[in-house]
């Protein structure tokens, strides 16, 4: 594939010398066709000799009927609209030039555009439409590009499931969306196939489209047996949530209970809805499992309790702060934060937790209390002998605290062994400003700024020291 306009210009030079199209560009790559067009037509307005050498060495003849396929491709991209118009007429001799005709369907010149559209409508069949779909949809984003997309849709509505299959796997999500919309509209895929597509595809639009179509297609409860398993086992939470919600409609609400502990908040919320509609009490279900506190307690049950419980459940969550499973401890901290029941004294020991997730959640929960936390004890945790996640958590809190404590911690981390933490510390120093309630003229601030002078221009450093009252 072409990397840039220079590659397109080099391809134009080879075409001018008669090199066949298939040896000059990747004819299956829409980007190559678009880059070739830009190199020949748009760059031509810049009169760049390095890019347009072929126009002087091998100029196009007045009679384009004399041209072979390679040089006619250049004529189709020519900056002169009259040449492009005649080239469109001549291109009927070479079906391999149809991609350039697609591009000309969005041409700014009305005569060129009109002839190209007529030719595309006559030449496009199902087989060629499948191959050209990525290019048509790319060109369709341009002004006047809607015609090609409209014709493509008309032709591909006659395609079979097998013919559309290549588009279902196209790396361009726009192509996959277009193909699946046609398949859903034409009912070309069975509900189970749509469910598998929703579970497999990484694009959220395709996921929603296929999952919705799969769940609305069945006519009886038994038909869900092939649809629900792919949705419920999908990696993407949007797809799983669609499957969980459909359990109620399928008369299988009891199968929603295991999803109350799903790792996704969206899926847990859908599961709670289904359980409530069946008459269950998700909060009581969560409390029962959290009270047991077994080693196999799913972390999702802990945060699920916070999502649907109340402040009276804070005591139960605090008991889980010492659970042997790191995921449970992290979720317990997140749950206390969700219930607005954060106790800084209880959470403080978790800043030294061996699990990064626990320290991360603890630092997030303590951020509102950053100004009242003991700065010296936080600064101790930024030492290079501490684990990286502990240093990061402590610095988050010191940085949020602001003032000289934030500057002191940031300058101390400029020599940290971790590249990302050093960069974060440097950014913190650069955006530091003295706090209004701190005394100006602090000699330590001047020393810290001087140690970090490599991060500032001379003007910026003078400005910063002046703001802190330590400037000369």
Coordinates of N, CA and C in Angstrom, one line a residue, residues 9 32 53 70 83 101 104 155 188 253 266 280-281 299 347 353 362:
X9 N 2.9 9.5 -6.5 CA 3.6 10.1 -7.6 C 4.6 9.2 -8.3
X32 N -4.8 3.0 -2.1 CA -3.9 3.2 -3.2 C -4.5 4.0 -4.4
X53 N 7.2 14.7 -13.2 CA 8.2 14.6 -14.3 C 7.6 13.8 -15.4
X70 N -2.8 1.6 -18.6 CA -2.0 2.3 -17.6 C -2.0 3.8 -17.8
X83 N -10.1 16.5 -20.1 CA -9.4 15.2 -20.2 C -10.0 14.1 -19.4
X101 N -13.3 5.2 -12.0 CA -14.6 5.7 -12.3 C -15.4 6.0 -11.1
X104 N -14.4 9.3 -9.8 CA -14.9 10.3 -10.6 C -16.4 10.6 -10.4
X155 N -27.2 -2.5 -5.8 CA -26.7 -3.8 -6.4 C -26.5 -4.9 -5.3
X188 N -30.7 -12.2 5.5 CA -29.8 -13.2 4.9 C -29.1 -14.1 5.9
X253 N -35.4 -16.1 33.2 CA -34.8 -15.1 34.1 C -33.9 -15.7 35.1
X266 N -22.4 -2.5 33.4 CA -23.5 -2.5 32.6 C -24.2 -3.9 32.6
X280 N -36.9 -11.1 42.6 CA -35.8 -11.3 43.5 C -35.3 -10.0 44.1
X281 N -34.4 -10.1 45.0 CA -33.8 -8.9 45.7 C -32.3 -9.0 45.5
X299 N -15.3 -10.6 42.9 CA -15.2 -9.1 43.2 C -16.4 -8.4 42.7
X347 N -8.5 3.4 55.4 CA -7.9 3.1 54.0 C -6.4 3.3 53.9
X353 N -0.5 -1.7 49.8 CA -1.0 -3.0 49.4 C -0.1 -3.5 48.3
X362 N -7.5 3.0 46.2 CA -7.3 3.7 47.4 C -7.0 5.1 47.2

